[in-house]
Coordinates of C-alpha atoms and ligand atoms in Angstrom, one line a residue:
M1 CA -0.4 -32.7 81.4
I2 CA 0.4 -29.5 79.3
E3 CA 1.0 -26.4 81.5
R4 CA -1.3 -23.5 80.5
R5 CA -0.1 -20.4 82.3
V6 CA -1.2 -17.3 80.8
L7 CA -0.1 -13.6 81.8
V8 CA -2.8 -11.1 80.9
L9 CA -1.5 -7.6 80.1
P10 CA -4.7 -5.5 79.3
G11 CA -2.5 -2.2 78.6
D12 CA -4.0 1.1 77.9
N13 CA -7.0 2.7 76.5
I14 CA -9.3 0.2 74.7
G15 CA -7.0 -2.6 76.0
P16 CA -8.7 -3.0 79.3
E17 CA -12.0 -3.1 77.3
I18 CA -11.1 -5.6 74.5
V19 CA -9.2 -8.1 76.8
P20 CA -11.9 -8.9 79.2
E21 CA -13.8 -10.2 76.2
A22 CA -11.1 -12.4 75.2
I23 CA -10.8 -13.7 78.6
K24 CA -14.5 -14.5 78.9
V25 CA -14.2 -16.4 75.7
L26 CA -11.1 -18.5 76.9
K27 CA -13.0 -19.1 80.3
K28 CA -15.8 -20.5 78.4
V29 CA -13.6 -22.6 76.3
D30 CA -11.9 -23.7 79.5
E31 CA -15.4 -24.7 81.0
I32 CA -16.2 -26.7 77.7
F33 CA -12.9 -28.5 77.1
N34 CA -11.4 -28.6 80.5
L35 CA -8.2 -26.9 79.5
N36 CA -7.2 -25.8 83.1
I37 CA -5.8 -22.4 82.0
E38 CA -4.4 -20.4 85.0
F39 CA -4.5 -16.5 84.4
E40 CA -2.2 -14.2 86.1
Y41 CA -2.5 -10.3 85.5
G42 CA 0.4 -7.6 85.2
E43 CA 0.8 -4.1 83.8
L44 CA 2.5 -2.9 80.7
G45 CA 2.8 0.5 79.0
G46 CA 1.2 3.4 80.3
A47 CA -0.6 1.5 82.9
A48 CA 2.8 0.4 84.1
I49 CA 4.2 3.9 84.0
D50 CA 1.3 5.1 86.3
A51 CA 1.9 2.3 88.6
C52 CA 5.6 2.1 89.0
G53 CA 7.2 4.8 86.8
L54 CA 8.5 2.1 84.1
P55 CA 6.6 0.7 81.0
C56 CA 7.7 -2.8 82.0
S57 CA 8.6 -3.7 85.6
N58 CA 10.9 -6.4 86.5
A59 CA 8.0 -8.0 88.2
T60 CA 6.0 -8.0 84.9
L61 CA 9.0 -9.4 83.2
E62 CA 9.3 -12.3 85.6
K63 CA 5.7 -13.2 85.2
A64 CA 6.3 -13.0 81.4
K65 CA 9.1 -15.5 81.7
A66 CA 7.3 -17.8 83.9
A67 CA 4.2 -18.0 81.7
N68 CA 3.6 -20.3 78.6
A69 CA 1.8 -17.5 76.9
I70 CA 1.0 -13.6 77.2
L71 CA -2.2 -12.1 76.1
L72 CA -1.8 -8.3 75.4
G73 CA -4.4 -5.7 74.7
A74 CA -2.5 -2.7 73.3
V75 CA -0.2 -0.1 74.9
G76 CA 0.3 3.7 74.4
G77 CA -1.7 6.9 74.0
P78 CA -1.3 10.7 74.3
Q79 CA -1.7 10.5 78.0
W80 CA 2.1 9.5 78.0
D81 CA 3.2 11.7 75.3
H82 CA 5.1 13.9 77.8
V83 CA 7.0 10.9 79.3
D84 CA 10.8 10.6 78.5
L85 CA 11.3 8.6 75.0
E86 CA 13.4 6.0 76.8
I87 CA 10.2 4.9 79.1
R88 CA 7.3 5.3 76.6
P89 CA 4.7 2.8 76.7
E90 CA 5.9 1.2 73.6
K91 CA 9.3 0.6 75.2
G92 CA 7.5 -1.9 77.6
L93 CA 6.4 -3.9 74.4
L94 CA 9.9 -3.9 72.9
A95 CA 11.4 -5.0 76.1
I96 CA 9.2 -8.1 76.4
R97 CA 9.9 -9.0 72.8
S98 CA 13.6 -8.8 73.0
E99 CA 14.0 -10.2 76.8
L100 CA 11.8 -13.3 75.6
D101 CA 13.3 -13.4 72.4
L102 CA 10.0 -13.4 70.6
F103 CA 11.7 -13.4 67.1
G104 CA 8.7 -14.7 65.0
N105 CA 5.8 -12.6 64.4
L106 CA 2.9 -14.4 62.7
R107 CA 0.2 -12.1 61.3
P108 CA -2.6 -13.7 59.3
A109 CA -4.7 -11.7 57.0
I110 CA -7.9 -13.6 56.7
M111 CA -10.9 -12.0 54.6
Y112 CA -14.1 -13.2 56.4
P113 CA -16.6 -13.7 53.6
Q114 CA -19.1 -11.9 55.6
L115 CA -16.8 -8.7 55.6
S116 CA -15.5 -8.7 51.9
H117 CA -17.4 -5.4 51.1
A118 CA -15.3 -3.8 53.9
S119 CA -12.0 -4.0 51.8
S120 CA -10.6 -1.3 49.8
L121 CA -10.3 -3.7 47.0
K122 CA -13.1 -5.3 44.9
P123 CA -14.7 -8.4 46.7
E124 CA -13.4 -10.6 43.8
Y125 CA -9.8 -9.8 44.5
V126 CA -10.0 -10.4 48.3
S127 CA -12.8 -13.0 49.1
G128 CA -11.3 -16.2 50.3
L129 CA -8.1 -14.3 51.0
D130 CA -6.0 -16.3 53.6
I131 CA -2.3 -15.0 53.9
L132 CA 0.2 -15.7 56.7
I133 CA 3.0 -13.2 57.1
V134 CA 5.9 -14.3 59.1
R135 CA 7.9 -11.3 60.1
E136 CA 11.3 -11.5 61.9
L137 CA 10.7 -9.3 64.9
V138 CA 13.7 -8.7 67.1
G139 CA 16.6 -8.0 64.6
G140 CA 17.2 -6.1 61.3
I141 CA 17.5 -2.4 60.9
Y142 CA 15.1 -1.6 63.8
F143 CA 17.6 -3.1 66.4
G144 CA 21.2 -3.0 64.5
K145 CA 23.8 -1.0 65.9
P146 CA 25.6 1.5 65.4
R147 CA 22.5 3.8 65.2
G148 CA 22.0 7.4 65.9
I149 CA 22.3 11.1 64.8
R150 CA 25.8 12.7 64.7
T151 CA 27.4 16.0 63.5
L152 CA 29.8 15.6 60.6
V153 CA 33.0 17.5 60.4
D154 CA 31.4 20.1 58.2
G155 CA 28.7 20.6 60.7
E156 CA 26.0 19.0 58.8
R157 CA 24.0 16.3 60.8
E158 CA 23.6 12.9 59.8
G159 CA 21.2 10.0 60.7
Y160 CA 22.2 6.5 60.4
N161 CA 21.1 3.0 61.2
T162 CA 22.6 -0.5 60.6
Y163 CA 20.8 -3.2 58.8
R164 CA 22.3 -6.6 59.9
Y165 CA 21.1 -10.1 60.2
K166 CA 23.2 -13.1 61.4
E167 CA 22.9 -16.5 59.7
S168 CA 21.3 -17.9 62.7
E169 CA 18.9 -15.2 62.9
I170 CA 17.8 -15.8 59.3
R171 CA 17.7 -19.8 59.6
R172 CA 15.3 -19.7 62.6
I173 CA 12.8 -17.4 61.2
A174 CA 13.0 -19.4 57.8
R175 CA 12.5 -22.6 59.6
M176 CA 9.3 -21.1 61.4
A177 CA 8.0 -19.9 58.0
F178 CA 8.5 -23.3 56.3
E179 CA 6.7 -24.9 59.4
A180 CA 3.8 -22.8 58.9
A181 CA 3.6 -23.4 55.2
M182 CA 3.7 -27.0 55.9
I183 CA 0.5 -27.0 57.8
R184 CA -1.1 -24.5 55.3
G185 CA -0.9 -24.5 51.5
K186 CA 2.8 -25.4 51.4
R187 CA 3.7 -22.2 49.4
L188 CA 6.3 -19.8 51.0
C189 CA 7.5 -16.7 49.3
S190 CA 10.6 -15.0 50.8
V191 CA 10.8 -11.2 50.4
D192 CA 14.0 -9.2 50.2
K193 CA 15.9 -6.7 48.4
S194 CA 18.7 -8.7 47.2
N195 CA 19.3 -6.7 44.2
V196 CA 20.7 -4.0 46.4
L197 CA 21.3 -4.9 50.1
E198 CA 23.9 -7.5 51.0
V199 CA 22.0 -8.5 54.2
T200 CA 19.2 -9.8 51.9
V201 CA 21.7 -11.5 49.6
L202 CA 22.6 -13.6 52.7
W203 CA 18.9 -13.9 53.6
R204 CA 18.1 -15.5 50.3
E205 CA 21.0 -17.8 50.5
I206 CA 20.1 -19.0 53.9
V207 CA 16.3 -19.3 53.1
E208 CA 17.5 -21.6 50.2
E209 CA 19.7 -23.7 52.6
V210 CA 16.7 -24.1 54.9
A211 CA 14.4 -25.1 52.0
V212 CA 16.2 -28.3 51.4
D213 CA 14.8 -29.8 54.6
Y214 CA 11.4 -28.9 53.4
P215 CA 11.1 -30.4 49.8
E216 CA 7.1 -30.3 49.9
V217 CA 7.0 -26.4 50.2
K218 CA 7.2 -24.7 46.9
L219 CA 9.5 -21.7 47.7
S220 CA 9.6 -18.5 45.7
H221 CA 11.5 -15.1 46.3
M222 CA 10.3 -11.7 45.5
Y223 CA 11.8 -8.2 45.9
V224 CA 9.9 -6.1 48.5
D225 CA 8.9 -3.3 46.2
N226 CA 7.2 -6.1 43.8
A227 CA 5.6 -7.8 46.9
A228 CA 4.1 -4.5 47.8
M229 CA 2.6 -4.3 44.4
Q230 CA 1.6 -7.9 44.1
L231 CA -0.3 -7.7 47.6
V232 CA -2.5 -5.1 46.0
M233 CA -2.9 -6.4 42.7
Q234 CA -3.3 -10.2 43.2
P235 CA -3.2 -10.9 47.0
K236 CA -4.6 -14.4 46.6
Q237 CA -1.5 -15.7 44.8
F238 CA 0.2 -15.7 48.4
D239 CA 0.1 -18.5 51.0
V240 CA 2.9 -17.7 53.5
I241 CA 5.3 -14.8 53.2
V242 CA 8.6 -14.5 55.2
T243 CA 10.5 -11.3 55.5
G244 CA 12.7 -9.4 57.9
N245 CA 11.6 -6.9 60.6
M246 CA 11.0 -3.6 58.6
F247 CA 9.7 -5.0 55.3
G248 CA 7.3 -7.2 57.3
D249 CA 6.1 -4.3 59.3
I250 CA 5.0 -2.4 56.2
L251 CA 3.8 -5.6 54.2
S252 CA 1.7 -6.6 57.3
D253 CA 0.0 -3.4 57.4
I254 CA -0.9 -3.6 53.5
A255 CA -2.2 -7.1 54.1
A256 CA -4.2 -5.8 57.1
M257 CA -5.8 -3.2 55.1
L258 CA -6.8 -5.9 52.3
T259 CA -9.2 -7.5 55.0
G260 CA -10.9 -4.3 55.7
S261 CA -10.8 -3.6 59.4
I262 CA -7.6 -3.7 61.6
G263 CA -10.2 -4.5 64.4
M264 CA -10.4 -8.2 62.9
L265 CA -6.6 -9.0 62.9
P266 CA -4.8 -11.1 65.4
S267 CA -1.1 -11.6 65.8
A268 CA 1.5 -13.9 67.7
S269 CA 4.9 -13.3 68.6
L270 CA 6.9 -16.5 69.2
D271 CA 10.1 -17.8 70.6
I272 CA 12.0 -20.8 69.5
N273 CA 10.1 -23.1 71.9
G274 CA 6.7 -21.8 71.0
V275 CA 6.2 -19.6 74.0
G276 CA 4.4 -16.4 72.6
M277 CA 2.7 -13.1 73.1
Y278 CA -0.6 -12.6 71.4
E279 CA -2.1 -9.3 70.6
P280 CA -4.3 -7.6 68.2
C281 CA -2.5 -5.8 65.4
H282 CA -4.1 -2.6 66.2
G283 CA -3.1 0.0 68.7
S284 CA -4.8 1.3 71.9
A285 CA -7.3 3.5 69.7
P286 CA -7.4 6.4 72.4
D287 CA -10.1 8.1 70.2
I288 CA -12.6 5.4 71.0
A289 CA -11.5 4.4 74.4
G290 CA -14.2 4.1 77.2
Q291 CA -17.2 4.0 74.9
D292 CA -17.8 0.3 74.6
I293 CA -17.5 0.6 70.9
A294 CA -14.1 -1.1 70.1
N295 CA -14.2 -4.3 68.2
P296 CA -12.8 -7.0 70.6
L297 CA -12.6 -9.9 67.6
A298 CA -8.9 -9.4 66.8
T299 CA -8.1 -10.0 70.5
I300 CA -10.3 -12.9 70.8
L301 CA -8.9 -14.4 67.7
S302 CA -5.4 -13.7 69.2
A303 CA -6.6 -15.9 72.0
A304 CA -7.5 -18.6 69.5
M305 CA -3.9 -18.2 68.1
M306 CA -2.5 -18.6 71.6
L307 CA -4.4 -21.8 72.1
R308 CA -3.2 -23.2 68.7
Y309 CA 0.5 -22.1 69.1
S310 CA 1.4 -22.0 72.7
L311 CA -1.1 -24.0 74.6
G312 CA -1.5 -27.3 72.6
A313 CA -5.3 -26.7 72.0
K314 CA -5.7 -26.6 68.2
N315 CA -9.3 -27.9 68.2
E316 CA -10.3 -25.4 70.9
A317 CA -8.7 -22.5 68.7
K318 CA -10.9 -23.7 65.9
A319 CA -14.0 -23.6 68.1
I320 CA -13.4 -19.9 68.8
E321 CA -12.6 -19.2 65.2
R322 CA -15.9 -20.9 64.1
A323 CA -17.9 -19.0 67.0
V324 CA -16.7 -15.7 65.6
S325 CA -17.7 -16.7 62.1
S326 CA -21.3 -17.6 63.4
V327 CA -21.4 -14.3 64.9
L328 CA -20.6 -12.5 61.8
D329 CA -23.1 -14.8 60.0
N330 CA -25.7 -13.5 62.5
G331 CA -25.1 -10.0 61.3
L332 CA -23.5 -8.8 64.5
R333 CA -21.1 -5.9 63.8
T334 CA -19.2 -3.3 65.9
G335 CA -18.9 0.2 64.5
D336 CA -15.7 -0.5 62.4
I337 CA -17.1 -3.1 60.5
F338 CA -20.7 -2.1 60.2
T339 CA -22.9 -1.8 57.2
D340 CA -26.6 -1.2 56.5
G341 CA -28.8 -4.0 57.2
M342 CA -26.4 -5.2 60.0
K343 CA -26.9 -5.2 63.9
K344 CA -24.6 -2.6 65.5
V345 CA -23.3 -3.9 68.8
G346 CA -20.7 -2.6 71.5
T347 CA -17.7 -4.3 72.7
A348 CA -19.2 -6.4 75.5
K349 CA -22.2 -7.5 73.4
M350 CA -19.8 -8.8 70.8
G351 CA -17.8 -10.6 73.5
N352 CA -21.0 -12.1 74.9
A353 CA -22.3 -13.1 71.5
V354 CA -19.0 -15.2 70.8
V355 CA -19.4 -16.7 74.2
K356 CA -23.1 -17.7 73.5
A357 CA -22.0 -19.1 70.0
L358 CA -19.4 -21.4 71.9
E359 CA -22.1 -22.5 74.3
L360 CA -24.4 -23.4 71.3
S361 CA -21.8 -25.3 69.5
A362 CA -20.9 -27.4 72.5
L363 CA -24.7 -28.6 72.9
Ligands
LIG401 P1 -4.7 2.5 66.4 O1 -4.6 1.1 65.8 O2 -4.9 2.5 68.0 O3 -6.0 3.4 65.8 C1 -6.1 3.7 64.4 C2 -7.5 3.8 64.0 O4 -8.1 2.4 64.0 C3 -8.3 4.5 65.0 O5 -9.3 5.3 64.3 C4 -8.9 3.6 65.8 O6 -10.2 4.2 66.7 C5 -9.2 2.3 65.0 N1 -9.2 1.2 65.9 C6 -8.1 0.6 66.3 N2 -8.5 -0.6 67.0 C7 -9.7 -0.7 66.8 C8 -10.8 -1.7 67.3 N3 -10.4 -2.7 67.9 N4 -12.0 -1.3 67.1 C9 -12.4 -0.3 66.3 N5 -11.6 0.6 65.9 C10 -10.2 0.4 66.0 O7 -3.3 3.4 65.9 P2 -2.8 4.7 66.3 O8 -4.1 5.6 66.5 O9 -1.8 5.1 65.4 O10 -2.1 4.5 67.8 C11 -2.6 4.8 69.1 C12 -1.7 4.4 70.1 O11 -1.6 3.0 70.1 C13 -0.4 5.0 70.0 O12 0.0 5.5 71.2 C14 0.5 3.9 69.4 O13 1.8 4.0 69.9 C15 -0.1 2.7 70.1 N6 0.1 1.4 69.4 C16 0.3 0.6 70.1 C17 0.4 -0.9 69.4 C18 0.6 -2.1 70.4 O14 0.4 -2.0 71.6 N7 1.1 -3.3 69.8 C19 0.3 -0.9 68.0 C20 0.2 0.1 67.4 C21 0.0 1.5 68.0

């Protein structure tokens, strides 16, 4: 029997409001499909700092290592701005990502036809948009050493970082992206800056090597500056994009905005065995915390990704995605995606509506 142990980390601000909605949905799926999901809870980020003085305790790390998947809300907020940089809430997130070696960040940017007016691009450019960005998450310039700010002999200060990728790091993220392309549109665009950066000359070479094992996938390469432009000009040309940590960080935010609301976007961060951490792409939204107005759909859709990628329950994932779509069809909207003529609902009501839609689909 497939083990389905889930560690739930609500996090901070809107985290403890949106995560319970995803749990409600998962419990309903469990009831309908008998998945035997076991839930365990822990603290991460500001909540963990308040509880034990560290953004990620050893106890949380141990629970994370023992789980098949982790569902996270979001961490951080101005409440912890005074805390030492080394133990800020976001460090807890980085600790789990690197301790569990969650190197593969999958960020789908899907345009729900019901929301095509919410994009900053004209509907004809984005309707039907369905891109998957595969971003390397634990290497590249964000982690490369040496790094720091030093004082030169002439007394001037200099900031420096190191951009490096080993062959093995490139190979495993490329493989993850090719696998993803195989179950989608079989097109993969690798984004680099190989006209300037040696690291990405190697990146391109290794991606080409991995491509030999995936003859069905049509591989293309694009420089990152062009990719940013193409995403805004003709986003529907893309199926799967694979890129390094920093380029992926930037391009996935561009792709997110194409879909209109950050409140709709899920993400997954996976290790080599498919164990993963699932979280909405947005942050902890302190400006709207405690008001029951945050959109829980990105977290609910993250729970669907968790079923698909870590818990061996693809059909159940689809059932959640269909339920979300039917709730949008019914005109229900949280404030971030609201337009005239629609029915404005809060966080809990939106979660309840998805549960109801699941119930109806199971009849
Ligand atoms: P944010 O994503 O929290 O908020 C940006 C804007 O989007 C805000 O106006 C917010 O109200 C809105 N928003 C975000 N999620 C929403 C939702 N579900 N429904 C409706 N509206 C939503 O980004 P920020 O303000 O830059 O960051 C706030 C805090 O979150 C910071 O402490 C930051 O470090 C942290 N953060 C955490 C993560 C994470 O946990 N993975 C990611 C990004 C930012």
